[in-house]
Structures are given as structure tokens and as C-alpha cells.
Amino acid sequence: MTLPTSELATALPACDVVVFGGTGDLALRKLLPALYHRDLEGQLPDDTRVVGISRSEMGDDAYRAVVRDGLAEHVGDLDQPTVERLLARVHHLKLDARSDDGWHLLHGLLKDRPEVSSRVFYLAVAPALFGPICERLEQAGVVDESARVVLEKPIGTDLESARRINDAVGRVFEESQIFRIDHYLGKESVQNLLVTRFANTFLEPLWNSRWVDHVQITVAESLGVGDRGGYYDSSGALRDMVQNHLLQLLCLVAMEPPTYVGRETVRDEKLKVLQALKIMSPEEVDRDTVRGRYTQGVVDGAVVPSYDDDLGHPGSRTETFVAIRAEVQNWRWAGVPFYLRTGKRMDQKISEIVVVFKEPPHAMFPHSEGVTGPNRLHIQVQPEEGMRLSMTAKEPGPGGIRLRPVSLDLSYATTFSERSPEAYERLLMDVMKGNPTLFMRRDEVEAAWTWVEPILQRWASSPDRPQRYPAGTSGPTAAATLLERDGRTWQESDQ
Ligand code: BG6
């Protein structure tokens, strides 16, 4: 439904949203579509503007044409009045983040706007530019107390570079003005994880080492690196996915209940989990981590190229798959392994958390037939959003007790009629409102790097290379061995 402009929500103050990387993939694929959807819902106040910054010489009209094409490609069924309303808010400014020229134009564009309560600077650019852009924003006199800066991951490539970036940005903006995005925290099903755990009573008594055998977190993608090879090859799956998205999911599974859901309380609890992660020795890295790299294979019935072919040259040591056995060393989770797994070019796109409970302490049905397993709670993050509890039931009928695995299913799509908003919609609105709860604080980012770094270092010094796995599979065989060694197996989504 399209709301008339006069019914725009008043809760959100008008903003100037300045997007560095305004013609880039993220802006066109995620940010502008997210703003379109919020505008469609009537949530962007009249005076809100979007200023796309790029190095190209293009005026407002040419940039609007680029945005229009982007919306057509990435949104699908468009509401034309909303498109026009959004385009009218859109402006373009040519600026080179590496040069001092032209920043007075940004000052000119943003000044004298009493109707606007804050400026949001969204840095959808390489992290090496975060510091220089912030410095030039300050020199241009456009950073005031109400300004906010949004940083896209990755924040650095290791602890030291993350600290350098945080220091550089922190010289201009207060920590309360810095919004570090991990878009997984904006996903509906990820937020629902908090609600499931803490707005229901029956799980909490079971959510610990006494009843939970282990936890599996899988974020699998069927796509390869595509045209992001340049960035990806200097990053790899550990930096690109584990240091941020998978660790954030782990935090939400493992954290203690905060006293209330507030700006700092959730982040305080997540930080404690990150700090409780067992730092691995080089021997433990060899034993408890697996790296892989995809070779040519078949995905969705089509032959797809190897990573080397995607890159355009052989010889890379970058991993496109990681599996890790992690431990959270605290009272609640001592002795419970958290198995993390992520990869490109796997057999399907699926993100799922599986909490595997212990077997019943006593086998009461020794002569029963049928194969069942332990109870498992599957939290489905994507593509389907929902939750499935695997249980054991008696198969109906006479002639003895036959056990059968059954599941209690909650599908978001069938339970709720509302459209599930994209993560960036929620996160952008939170930035505009100044709510940092779903953003990573400096100490979280650095704690995550502290855990990841020994793995990076060991891999860098080890003569071993990532193991090969054919595209379209569930990764290298060593990933299966990692669990088999502990007498466990990966729970695939159809189990
Ligand atoms: C990004 C990574 O942060 O997340 C990409 O840089 C990855 O490599 C993407 O493809 C996955 O996000 P989603 O929401 O599609 O699971």
C-alpha cells in the first residue's frame, strides 16, 4: 500500500543521507532499494535527501537515471509514484575521497537546512578510505554533533588495521556517532533469535551445556566470487564471513539475557561471548579448522568455473570455504563445541543455526523400531525464514512402538502475512533514528579480530593450502571429518 505523503510517519526526523560510493554495487543493489521500500511505507519524511557521491562527472539527472535503472533491476515490481518521490530526493556530487578538491561543494549542499535534524555519511567504499574521508568531512566543516557515520565491513584485515581504522574514524566522530554495519544483524530471523530465546520460557532452562550437545552455524552460498575477485582474494572466507556474520550469529545464540534490550546492553552481552571464545594455539588451528577452495563443478544444473578461473589466474592461497570448531569458555557453554561453516559455490544458499540437544538420558523404548536422533532446533535464517524443532513421535498403529522423527515447523512466510523487510531497510532506519543496538561497537570488532588473528597467522605460516572441493558440494571432506572425529555429523537442511 502506498501512503500519501501527508501520512508520513513523524517518528523519524528528516535527514541528509550522503552515500560515498553512490554509483557502486552496494548503493544500487541494497541502499537505494531499501530507501525505496521505506519511502513506499511512508517512512521517509518530506525533507529527507539522498546525496550520492562518486568520482564521475554527472549531474543530478544523470545520477537519477542510474538510480532508476538500479531500482528497476533490484526491486522488481515498482510503484511509480514512490519511484518519482524518491528520485526527487536524490542528488549527485562529484568528489574524490583521495583529493582535497571540491569538499566545499558538499558543505554548500548540506548547510542551511534547519529542517534536517541529522546528517548520515554512509561510507560504502574500501575501508582504506574510511579515515581519509572522515578527516576531509571534518575539514569541510560538515561534522556536527548530530552527524553519524556508517561503516561497511570489513573493518580492517586484522586487529592492527582494524584499530588503525577505528582510531582514524574516532578522531572525528564519537563512538556513539559511529554505526558499523553487519547486515546479518538486520535480518528478521536473526532478530527473532533474541525474541525466541528471551521472550519464551521453555528454552532458557535447556540452553546450556547440561542439555545442549553442540551448536552448528552454517552460512552457505551457491554463488562464486563473481566480479568481486579483487576484493575477495585479499580477504577470504574467514575475514569476509566468519569474523563478522558468523561470530555475530554465535554471539546471539550464546549470550546471556541482558536486563533489557537497549543500546548498549545487547552489545555488552555479545562482547562477553567474544571475549570468552577460546583463542587457538597453532596446533589447535591445525586440528580445529578446515580451509577449502572451489574447483569447477555443477551448481543448479549448470557447469560453473573454478575459483582460479573466476579470478583469472592460478596460484591463489585464499580460502573460499571455512569450517571451525570453536569453544565458548564460560559457565553456560563449557564443553559444548560450536561448529561454524561457510563457503562460496556450495550446493545451495542456506543460512541456518542448529542447536543439537543431548540424547535422552535413559532409553525407555529399547525394543522399539525406527531411527530417530536427538532433538534439534533449526533456526532458519535464509532463504526460508523460520524455525523447526525435530522431535521423536510414535508412528500411529498397533503392533508395538515404532519411533519416527517428526518436526514442529514455524514458517515465517505462512505464519505472517507481512513482507519481511530486507536487512538494510531496518538498519538504515536505525541509523537515521540514531539507534545503535544492531551495530557493532568498536570493542566487539576488535574482540572478534583478536580471536580470528591466530587462525590467520597460522594459515599464513603453514605450508598447507586450502583443500579443493568441487563447486556444488558441501565443501571439502575434511569438514565432515572435523565433526566425525567428535562422533557427530553436519545437519543438512533436509534432515
Ligand atoms: C557479505 C559478504 O558481507 O555477505 C559477501 O562480503 C556475501 O561475500 C554476503 O556474499 C552474504 O550476504 P547474504 O545476506 O546474501 O547472506
Short mmCIF file of C-alpha atoms and ligand atoms in Angstrom, two decimals:
data_model
loop_
_atom_site.label_atom_id
_atom_site.label_comp_id
_atom_site.label_asym_id
_atom_site.label_seq_id
_atom_site.Cartn_x
_atom_site.Cartn_y
_atom_site.Cartn_z
CA MET A 1 0.00 0.00 0.00
CA THR A 2 1.30 3.48 -0.80
CA LEU A 3 0.71 6.11 1.83
CA PRO A 4 0.13 9.71 0.77
CA THR A 5 2.99 11.99 1.72
CA SER A 6 0.84 13.73 4.30
CA GLU A 7 0.65 10.49 6.30
CA LEU A 8 4.41 10.15 6.57
CA ALA A 9 5.48 8.81 9.91
CA THR A 10 6.54 11.59 12.21
CA ALA A 11 8.74 9.43 14.41
CA LEU A 12 11.67 9.73 12.04
CA PRO A 13 13.30 13.14 11.70
CA ALA A 14 14.34 14.30 8.23
CA CYS A 15 17.97 13.52 7.33
CA ASP A 16 20.52 14.17 4.65
CA VAL A 17 21.92 10.77 3.74
CA VAL A 18 25.26 11.16 1.95
CA VAL A 19 26.40 7.94 0.29
CA PHE A 20 30.09 7.66 -0.62
CA GLY A 21 30.24 5.02 -3.36
CA GLY A 22 26.91 6.33 -4.65
CA THR A 23 27.19 4.57 -8.01
CA GLY A 24 28.62 1.37 -6.51
CA ASP A 25 27.09 -2.05 -6.26
CA LEU A 26 26.05 -1.75 -2.61
CA ALA A 27 24.34 1.60 -3.11
CA LEU A 28 22.39 0.49 -6.17
CA ARG A 29 21.67 -3.09 -5.11
CA LYS A 30 20.88 -2.57 -1.41
CA LEU A 31 20.81 1.00 -0.10
CA LEU A 32 18.60 2.76 -2.63
CA PRO A 33 16.17 -0.19 -2.85
CA ALA A 34 15.99 -0.13 0.96
CA LEU A 35 15.18 3.60 0.91
CA TYR A 36 12.60 2.96 -1.81
CA HIS A 37 10.81 0.39 0.36
CA ARG A 38 10.82 2.70 3.37
CA ASP A 39 9.50 5.52 1.19
CA LEU A 40 6.80 3.19 -0.08
CA GLU A 41 5.80 2.52 3.52
CA GLY A 42 5.60 6.28 4.08
CA GLN A 43 8.53 6.38 6.47
CA LEU A 44 10.81 8.91 4.82
CA PRO A 45 9.91 12.45 5.89
CA ASP A 46 9.47 15.02 3.12
CA ASP A 47 12.75 16.81 3.69
CA THR A 48 14.95 13.72 3.62
CA ARG A 49 17.53 13.84 0.83
CA VAL A 50 19.96 11.30 -0.56
CA VAL A 51 23.26 12.63 -1.93
CA GLY A 52 25.21 10.10 -3.98
CA ILE A 53 28.92 10.81 -4.13
CA SER A 54 31.12 9.41 -6.88
CA ARG A 55 34.17 10.38 -8.88
CA SER A 56 32.18 10.64 -12.10
CA GLU A 57 31.16 13.90 -13.62
CA MET A 58 27.41 13.55 -13.66
CA GLY A 59 24.64 15.89 -12.68
CA ASP A 60 21.54 15.10 -10.66
CA ASP A 61 19.59 13.99 -13.72
CA ALA A 62 22.19 11.50 -14.91
CA TYR A 63 22.51 10.09 -11.40
CA ARG A 64 18.74 9.81 -11.08
CA ALA A 65 18.73 7.79 -14.30
CA VAL A 66 21.33 5.43 -12.81
CA VAL A 67 19.25 5.08 -9.63
CA ARG A 68 16.08 4.49 -11.65
CA ASP A 69 17.79 1.64 -13.55
CA GLY A 70 19.12 0.22 -10.29
CA LEU A 71 15.65 0.19 -8.75
CA ALA A 72 14.19 -1.47 -11.84
CA GLU A 73 16.84 -4.16 -11.68
CA HIS A 74 16.83 -4.82 -7.95
CA VAL A 75 13.32 -4.15 -6.73
CA GLY A 76 11.12 -5.70 -9.36
CA ASP A 77 7.52 -4.55 -9.21
CA LEU A 78 7.87 -0.79 -8.71
CA ASP A 79 5.31 1.71 -7.51
CA GLN A 80 5.93 4.62 -9.90
CA PRO A 81 4.76 7.49 -7.62
CA THR A 82 7.18 6.22 -4.97
CA VAL A 83 9.99 6.00 -7.53
CA GLU A 84 9.37 9.61 -8.55
CA ARG A 85 9.18 10.75 -4.93
CA LEU A 86 12.45 9.02 -4.12
CA LEU A 87 14.21 10.33 -7.24
CA ALA A 88 13.19 13.86 -6.35
CA ARG A 89 15.15 13.44 -3.10
CA VAL A 90 18.25 12.20 -4.93
CA HIS A 91 21.24 14.41 -5.80
CA HIS A 92 24.74 13.76 -7.03
CA LEU A 93 28.05 15.29 -6.13
CA LYS A 94 31.40 14.59 -7.77
CA LEU A 95 34.10 14.12 -5.16
CA ASP A 96 37.29 12.12 -4.97
CA ALA A 97 37.90 10.81 -1.46
CA ARG A 98 41.65 10.91 -2.10
CA SER A 99 41.74 14.54 -3.13
CA ASP A 100 41.13 17.79 -1.24
CA ASP A 101 39.24 19.33 -4.13
CA GLY A 102 35.56 20.02 -4.13
CA TRP A 103 34.68 19.39 -0.48
CA HIS A 104 33.38 22.95 -0.11
CA LEU A 105 30.62 21.88 -2.52
CA LEU A 106 29.47 19.27 -0.02
CA HIS A 107 29.49 21.93 2.67
CA GLY A 108 27.41 24.17 0.42
CA LEU A 109 24.91 21.43 -0.27
CA LEU A 110 24.42 20.46 3.37
CA LYS A 111 24.46 23.85 5.09
CA ASP A 112 21.40 25.93 5.96
CA ARG A 113 18.97 23.05 6.28
CA PRO A 114 17.24 23.73 9.61
CA GLU A 115 14.51 21.25 8.67
CA VAL A 116 17.05 18.42 8.78
CA SER A 117 17.93 17.00 12.18
CA SER A 118 20.99 14.97 11.22
CA ARG A 119 23.47 14.09 8.51
CA VAL A 120 24.31 10.50 7.82
CA PHE A 121 27.56 9.77 5.99
CA TYR A 122 27.39 6.25 4.60
CA LEU A 123 30.85 5.01 3.57
CA ALA A 124 30.12 2.29 1.01
CA VAL A 125 33.76 2.33 -0.10
CA ALA A 126 37.01 0.46 0.57
CA PRO A 127 37.98 0.58 4.28
CA ALA A 128 41.29 2.25 3.39
CA LEU A 129 39.22 5.35 2.60
CA PHE A 130 37.32 5.48 5.90
CA GLY A 131 39.97 7.53 7.71
CA PRO A 132 40.73 9.96 4.85
CA ILE A 133 37.02 10.60 4.19
CA CYS A 134 36.29 11.29 7.85
CA GLU A 135 39.21 13.71 8.02
CA ARG A 136 38.02 15.58 4.94
CA LEU A 137 34.45 15.69 6.23
CA GLU A 138 35.74 17.37 9.34
CA GLN A 139 37.90 19.81 7.37
CA ALA A 140 34.90 20.65 5.20
CA GLY A 141 33.02 21.61 8.37
CA VAL A 142 30.11 19.20 7.86
CA VAL A 143 30.56 17.11 11.01
CA ASP A 144 28.46 18.37 13.87
CA GLU A 145 27.11 16.65 16.98
CA SER A 146 24.14 15.24 15.13
CA ALA A 147 26.22 13.70 12.33
CA ARG A 148 26.57 9.94 12.02
CA VAL A 149 28.95 7.83 10.02
CA VAL A 150 28.13 4.34 8.74
CA LEU A 151 30.99 1.94 8.05
CA GLU A 152 30.56 -1.12 5.92
CA LYS A 153 32.53 -4.21 6.80
CA PRO A 154 35.28 -5.27 6.59
CA ILE A 155 36.69 -3.05 9.32
CA GLY A 156 40.33 -3.86 8.62
CA THR A 157 42.04 -7.08 7.66
CA ASP A 158 43.42 -7.89 11.09
CA LEU A 159 43.44 -6.46 14.60
CA GLU A 160 46.05 -3.82 13.94
CA SER A 161 44.43 -2.46 10.79
CA ALA A 162 41.02 -2.50 12.49
CA ARG A 163 42.45 -0.45 15.33
CA ARG A 164 44.01 1.98 12.88
CA ILE A 165 40.67 2.48 11.13
CA ASN A 166 38.81 2.80 14.42
CA ASP A 167 41.36 5.35 15.64
CA ALA A 168 41.14 7.38 12.44
CA VAL A 169 37.35 7.45 12.42
CA GLY A 170 37.31 8.01 16.20
CA ARG A 171 39.39 11.16 15.83
CA VAL A 172 36.45 12.77 14.03
CA PHE A 173 33.35 11.00 15.33
CA GLU A 174 32.40 9.96 18.88
CA GLU A 175 31.78 6.21 19.28
CA SER A 176 28.05 6.99 19.69
CA GLN A 177 28.09 8.54 16.19
CA ILE A 178 29.75 5.52 14.53
CA PHE A 179 27.50 2.81 13.06
CA ARG A 180 29.44 -0.29 11.95
CA ILE A 181 27.14 -2.40 9.85
CA ASP A 182 26.90 -6.16 9.98
CA HIS A 183 23.86 -6.67 7.80
CA TYR A 184 23.18 -10.10 9.35
CA LEU A 185 22.02 -8.27 12.48
CA GLY A 186 19.30 -6.59 10.42
CA LYS A 187 17.81 -9.85 9.18
CA GLU A 188 14.37 -10.55 10.59
CA SER A 189 15.16 -14.12 11.55
CA VAL A 190 18.33 -13.05 13.34
CA GLN A 191 16.42 -10.54 15.42
CA ASN A 192 13.82 -13.18 16.08
CA LEU A 193 16.52 -15.32 17.60
CA LEU A 194 16.69 -12.88 20.51
CA VAL A 195 12.91 -12.92 20.86
CA THR A 196 12.73 -16.70 20.68
CA ARG A 197 15.35 -17.08 23.35
CA PHE A 198 14.26 -14.35 25.72
CA ALA A 199 10.50 -13.86 25.23
CA ASN A 200 9.73 -17.55 25.84
CA THR A 201 10.45 -19.51 28.98
CA PHE A 202 10.74 -23.10 27.83
CA LEU A 203 14.08 -22.82 26.03
CA GLU A 204 16.13 -20.99 28.63
CA PRO A 205 16.46 -23.87 31.14
CA LEU A 206 17.71 -26.12 28.32
CA TRP A 207 20.02 -23.57 26.71
CA ASN A 208 23.32 -24.66 28.30
CA SER A 209 25.95 -27.37 28.43
CA ARG A 210 23.74 -29.64 30.52
CA TRP A 211 21.22 -30.15 27.70
CA VAL A 212 22.88 -28.90 24.54
CA ASP A 213 25.31 -31.31 22.87
CA HIS A 214 26.65 -28.86 20.31
CA VAL A 215 25.70 -25.97 18.01
CA GLN A 216 26.19 -25.75 14.25
CA ILE A 217 26.16 -22.48 12.31
CA THR A 218 26.16 -22.76 8.53
CA VAL A 219 26.16 -19.89 6.06
CA ALA A 220 26.41 -21.48 2.61
CA GLU A 221 26.25 -19.66 -0.70
CA SER A 222 25.82 -21.18 -4.14
CA LEU A 223 27.30 -18.15 -5.91
CA GLY A 224 31.01 -17.80 -6.51
CA VAL A 225 33.05 -14.64 -6.10
CA GLY A 226 31.82 -13.26 -9.43
CA ASP A 227 33.35 -9.90 -10.22
CA ARG A 228 34.40 -9.26 -6.60
CA GLY A 229 37.53 -11.38 -7.04
CA GLY A 230 39.86 -8.43 -6.45
CA TYR A 231 38.45 -7.73 -3.01
CA TYR A 232 37.76 -11.36 -2.15
CA ASP A 233 41.19 -12.69 -2.95
CA SER A 234 42.75 -10.34 -0.40
CA SER A 235 40.11 -11.30 2.12
CA GLY A 236 38.91 -14.92 2.02
CA ALA A 237 36.02 -16.57 3.81
CA LEU A 238 37.44 -16.17 7.32
CA ARG A 239 37.69 -12.38 7.07
CA ASP A 240 34.70 -11.92 4.78
CA MET A 241 32.16 -14.03 6.68
CA VAL A 242 33.42 -15.60 9.91
CA GLN A 243 34.98 -12.56 11.61
CA ASN A 244 31.67 -10.75 11.36
CA HIS A 245 28.48 -12.54 10.29
CA LEU A 246 29.11 -16.00 11.77
CA LEU A 247 30.56 -14.65 15.01
CA GLN A 248 27.59 -12.32 15.40
CA LEU A 249 25.23 -15.27 14.98
CA LEU A 250 27.27 -17.22 17.52
CA CYS A 251 27.01 -14.30 19.95
CA LEU A 252 23.23 -14.19 19.69
CA VAL A 253 23.00 -17.94 20.34
CA ALA A 254 25.44 -17.92 23.24
CA MET A 255 24.88 -14.59 25.02
CA GLU A 256 23.31 -14.17 28.44
CA PRO A 257 19.98 -12.36 28.68
CA PRO A 258 20.52 -8.62 29.06
CA THR A 259 18.37 -6.89 31.66
CA TYR A 260 16.54 -5.13 28.84
CA VAL A 261 17.09 -4.65 25.12
CA GLY A 262 18.90 -1.35 24.98
CA ARG A 263 21.59 0.44 23.01
CA GLU A 264 24.48 -0.96 25.00
CA THR A 265 23.05 -3.92 26.90
CA VAL A 266 22.86 -6.36 23.98
CA ARG A 267 26.28 -5.28 22.74
CA ASP A 268 27.72 -5.71 26.25
CA GLU A 269 26.49 -9.32 26.34
CA LYS A 270 27.75 -10.09 22.84
CA LEU A 271 31.15 -8.71 23.77
CA LYS A 272 31.36 -11.10 26.73
CA VAL A 273 30.80 -14.03 24.37
CA LEU A 274 33.52 -12.85 22.00
CA GLN A 275 35.88 -12.46 24.91
CA ALA A 276 35.05 -15.99 26.10
CA LEU A 277 35.98 -17.60 22.76
CA LYS A 278 38.95 -19.87 23.27
CA ILE A 279 41.99 -18.46 21.48
CA MET A 280 43.54 -21.26 19.44
CA SER A 281 47.17 -22.35 19.58
CA PRO A 282 48.86 -23.15 16.24
CA GLU A 283 48.31 -26.88 16.89
CA GLU A 284 44.63 -26.25 17.62
CA VAL A 285 44.31 -24.24 14.42
CA ASP A 286 45.71 -27.23 12.50
CA ARG A 287 43.32 -29.57 14.26
CA ASP A 288 40.14 -27.49 14.54
CA THR A 289 39.98 -25.52 11.29
CA VAL A 290 39.48 -26.54 7.68
CA ARG A 291 40.07 -24.34 4.63
CA GLY A 292 38.76 -25.08 1.17
CA ARG A 293 38.72 -23.62 -2.31
CA TYR A 294 36.20 -24.47 -5.02
CA THR A 295 37.13 -26.10 -8.28
CA GLN A 296 34.94 -26.39 -11.36
CA GLY A 297 31.63 -28.11 -10.64
CA VAL A 298 27.90 -28.09 -11.21
CA VAL A 299 25.53 -25.73 -9.41
CA ASP A 300 21.81 -25.77 -10.19
CA GLY A 301 22.44 -27.98 -13.20
CA ALA A 302 24.99 -25.64 -14.80
CA VAL A 303 28.75 -26.08 -15.02
CA VAL A 304 30.47 -23.28 -13.12
CA PRO A 305 34.16 -22.28 -13.19
CA SER A 306 36.77 -22.81 -10.50
CA TYR A 307 37.88 -20.04 -8.16
CA ASP A 308 41.12 -19.69 -10.16
CA ASP A 309 39.10 -19.21 -13.34
CA ASP A 310 36.82 -16.70 -11.60
CA LEU A 311 39.95 -14.82 -10.53
CA GLY A 312 41.56 -15.10 -13.91
CA HIS A 313 44.84 -16.56 -12.63
CA PRO A 314 46.06 -19.62 -10.72
CA GLY A 315 48.17 -19.76 -7.59
CA SER A 316 45.94 -18.02 -5.03
CA ARG A 317 46.05 -19.35 -1.45
CA THR A 318 42.77 -17.70 -0.49
CA GLU A 319 40.08 -19.86 1.09
CA THR A 320 36.50 -19.80 -0.19
CA PHE A 321 35.35 -22.23 2.49
CA VAL A 322 35.99 -22.44 6.22
CA ALA A 323 34.88 -24.86 8.91
CA ILE A 324 35.91 -24.27 12.51
CA ARG A 325 35.33 -25.98 15.82
CA ALA A 326 35.06 -23.13 18.33
CA GLU A 327 34.62 -23.14 22.09
CA VAL A 328 32.98 -20.58 24.34
CA GLN A 329 34.74 -20.80 27.65
CA ASN A 330 32.19 -19.79 30.22
CA TRP A 331 29.90 -21.42 32.76
CA ARG A 332 26.97 -21.88 30.38
CA TRP A 333 28.86 -23.35 27.43
CA ALA A 334 31.92 -25.15 28.79
CA GLY A 335 32.49 -28.31 26.75
CA VAL A 336 29.89 -27.50 24.05
CA PRO A 337 31.50 -27.19 20.61
CA PHE A 338 30.24 -24.53 18.23
CA TYR A 339 30.89 -25.71 14.67
CA LEU A 340 30.99 -22.86 12.15
CA ARG A 341 30.91 -23.44 8.41
CA THR A 342 30.70 -21.06 5.47
CA GLY A 343 31.60 -21.24 1.81
CA LYS A 344 31.03 -19.99 -1.69
CA ARG A 345 29.83 -22.21 -4.54
CA MET A 346 28.25 -24.76 -2.25
CA ASP A 347 25.29 -26.91 -3.21
CA GLN A 348 22.70 -24.35 -2.09
CA LYS A 349 22.25 -20.94 -0.50
CA ILE A 350 21.24 -21.52 3.05
CA SER A 351 21.95 -19.96 6.42
CA GLU A 352 20.93 -21.99 9.40
CA ILE A 353 21.74 -22.40 13.06
CA VAL A 354 21.13 -25.85 14.52
CA VAL A 355 21.11 -26.39 18.26
CA VAL A 356 21.53 -30.12 18.81
CA PHE A 357 20.33 -31.30 22.19
CA LYS A 358 21.63 -34.29 24.10
CA GLU A 359 20.08 -37.73 23.71
CA PRO A 360 17.51 -38.61 26.41
CA PRO A 361 19.42 -39.79 29.47
CA HIS A 362 17.65 -43.16 29.52
CA ALA A 363 16.45 -45.31 26.60
CA MET A 364 12.90 -46.25 27.60
CA PHE A 365 11.96 -47.87 24.34
CA PRO A 366 14.70 -50.43 23.90
CA HIS A 367 12.74 -52.74 21.64
CA SER A 368 11.18 -50.08 19.50
CA GLU A 369 11.84 -49.89 15.80
CA GLY A 370 12.74 -46.86 13.77
CA VAL A 371 15.63 -44.49 13.68
CA THR A 372 15.46 -41.15 15.41
CA GLY A 373 18.04 -38.66 16.51
CA PRO A 374 18.41 -36.14 19.30
CA ASN A 375 16.10 -33.13 19.44
CA ARG A 376 17.33 -30.36 17.21
CA LEU A 377 16.21 -26.76 16.92
CA HIS A 378 16.84 -25.46 13.41
CA ILE A 379 16.79 -21.68 13.21
CA GLN A 380 16.43 -20.91 9.52
CA VAL A 381 17.90 -17.53 8.65
CA GLN A 382 17.56 -17.72 4.86
CA PRO A 383 16.30 -18.24 2.22
CA GLU A 384 13.26 -19.52 4.12
CA GLU A 385 12.85 -17.81 7.47
CA GLY A 386 11.55 -19.92 10.27
CA MET A 387 12.21 -22.46 12.94
CA ARG A 388 11.91 -26.21 13.06
CA LEU A 389 12.08 -28.42 16.13
CA SER A 390 12.95 -32.04 15.35
CA MET A 391 11.33 -34.43 17.77
CA THR A 392 10.55 -38.11 18.10
CA ALA A 393 6.97 -39.42 17.90
CA LYS A 394 5.23 -42.77 17.89
CA GLU A 395 4.19 -43.84 14.46
CA PRO A 396 0.43 -44.46 14.61
CA GLY A 397 -0.75 -48.08 14.51
CA PRO A 398 -0.84 -51.27 16.51
CA GLY A 399 1.89 -53.87 16.80
CA GLY A 400 4.47 -52.28 19.06
CA ILE A 401 6.02 -48.88 19.36
CA ARG A 402 7.72 -47.60 16.30
CA LEU A 403 9.55 -44.30 16.70
CA ARG A 404 9.66 -41.75 13.97
CA PRO A 405 11.34 -38.34 13.63
CA VAL A 406 8.78 -35.55 13.17
CA SER A 407 9.09 -31.79 13.22
CA LEU A 408 7.27 -28.79 14.60
CA ASP A 409 7.54 -26.15 11.93
CA LEU A 410 7.23 -22.39 12.11
CA SER A 411 7.47 -20.80 8.71
CA TYR A 412 7.52 -17.01 8.70
CA ALA A 413 6.05 -16.93 5.21
CA THR A 414 2.92 -18.87 6.17
CA THR A 415 2.55 -17.51 9.71
CA PHE A 416 2.94 -13.82 8.96
CA SER A 417 1.40 -12.05 6.01
CA GLU A 418 3.69 -9.02 6.31
CA ARG A 419 6.56 -8.64 3.87
CA SER A 420 9.86 -9.42 5.58
CA PRO A 421 11.95 -6.27 5.15
CA GLU A 422 15.50 -6.51 3.85
CA ALA A 423 18.19 -6.11 6.49
CA TYR A 424 19.33 -2.76 5.08
CA GLU A 425 15.86 -1.25 5.44
CA ARG A 426 15.86 -1.80 9.15
CA LEU A 427 19.49 -0.79 9.60
CA LEU A 428 19.22 2.43 7.59
CA MET A 429 16.18 3.50 9.57
CA ASP A 430 18.03 2.75 12.80
CA VAL A 431 20.93 4.96 11.69
CA MET A 432 18.53 7.78 10.89
CA LYS A 433 16.88 7.36 14.28
CA GLY A 434 20.27 7.14 15.98
CA ASN A 435 19.68 3.66 17.42
CA PRO A 436 22.99 1.72 17.52
CA THR A 437 21.71 -1.53 19.09
CA LEU A 438 22.11 -3.58 15.91
CA PHE A 439 25.53 -2.18 15.00
CA MET A 440 28.93 -3.42 16.06
CA ARG A 441 30.75 -1.47 18.69
CA ARG A 442 34.49 -0.89 18.43
CA ASP A 443 35.27 -3.34 21.23
CA GLU A 444 33.20 -6.09 19.56
CA VAL A 445 35.01 -5.69 16.24
CA GLU A 446 38.38 -5.79 17.93
CA ALA A 447 37.46 -8.77 20.13
CA ALA A 448 36.37 -10.66 17.01
CA TRP A 449 39.71 -9.90 15.32
CA THR A 450 41.54 -10.99 18.47
CA TRP A 451 40.01 -14.45 18.11
CA VAL A 452 40.45 -14.65 14.35
CA GLU A 453 44.03 -13.44 14.21
CA PRO A 454 45.85 -16.58 15.47
CA ILE A 455 44.00 -18.55 12.80
CA LEU A 456 45.08 -16.12 10.09
CA GLN A 457 48.65 -16.20 11.34
CA ARG A 458 48.85 -19.96 11.45
CA TRP A 459 47.36 -20.32 7.99
CA ALA A 460 49.80 -17.74 6.63
CA SER A 461 52.80 -19.58 8.04
CA SER A 462 51.62 -23.10 7.24
CA PRO A 463 52.78 -24.81 4.05
CA ASP A 464 49.28 -26.32 3.67
CA ARG A 465 46.91 -24.91 1.11
CA PRO A 466 43.12 -24.81 1.15
CA GLN A 467 41.68 -28.20 0.20
CA ARG A 468 39.83 -28.42 -3.05
CA TYR A 469 36.10 -29.04 -3.25
CA PRO A 470 34.06 -29.24 -6.40
CA ALA A 471 31.57 -26.38 -6.77
CA GLY A 472 28.06 -27.57 -5.94
CA THR A 473 29.06 -29.72 -2.96
CA SER A 474 29.07 -29.18 0.79
CA GLY A 475 32.79 -28.38 0.96
CA PRO A 476 35.97 -30.41 1.39
CA THR A 477 35.76 -33.84 3.01
CA ALA A 478 37.90 -32.62 5.90
CA ALA A 479 34.91 -30.52 7.02
CA ALA A 480 32.93 -33.71 7.55
CA THR A 481 35.90 -35.30 9.33
CA LEU A 482 36.07 -32.34 11.73
CA LEU A 483 32.74 -33.46 13.19
CA GLU A 484 33.10 -37.20 12.66
CA ARG A 485 36.16 -37.06 14.87
CA ASP A 486 33.82 -35.93 17.67
CA GLY A 487 31.21 -38.58 16.75
CA ARG A 488 28.93 -36.00 15.09
CA THR A 489 27.77 -35.05 11.61
CA TRP A 490 26.70 -31.82 9.94
CA GLN A 491 22.93 -31.41 9.98
CA GLU A 492 21.98 -30.73 6.39
CA SER A 493 18.88 -28.61 5.85
CA ASP A 494 16.68 -31.51 4.72
CA GLN A 495 17.37 -33.58 7.84
C1 BG6 B 1 28.78 -10.06 2.57
C2 BG6 B 1 30.00 -10.75 2.01
O1 BG6 B 1 29.09 -9.43 3.78
O2 BG6 B 1 27.77 -11.03 2.80
C3 BG6 B 1 29.66 -11.49 0.73
O3 BG6 B 1 31.00 -9.79 1.75
C4 BG6 B 1 28.50 -12.42 0.96
O4 BG6 B 1 30.79 -12.21 0.25
C5 BG6 B 1 27.33 -11.71 1.62
O5 BG6 B 1 28.10 -12.94 -0.30
C6 BG6 B 1 26.25 -12.68 2.03
O6 BG6 B 1 25.14 -11.96 2.47
P1 BG6 B 1 23.68 -12.61 2.38
O7 BG6 B 1 22.80 -11.62 3.07
O8 BG6 B 1 23.38 -12.79 0.93
O9 BG6 B 1 23.78 -13.92 3.11
#
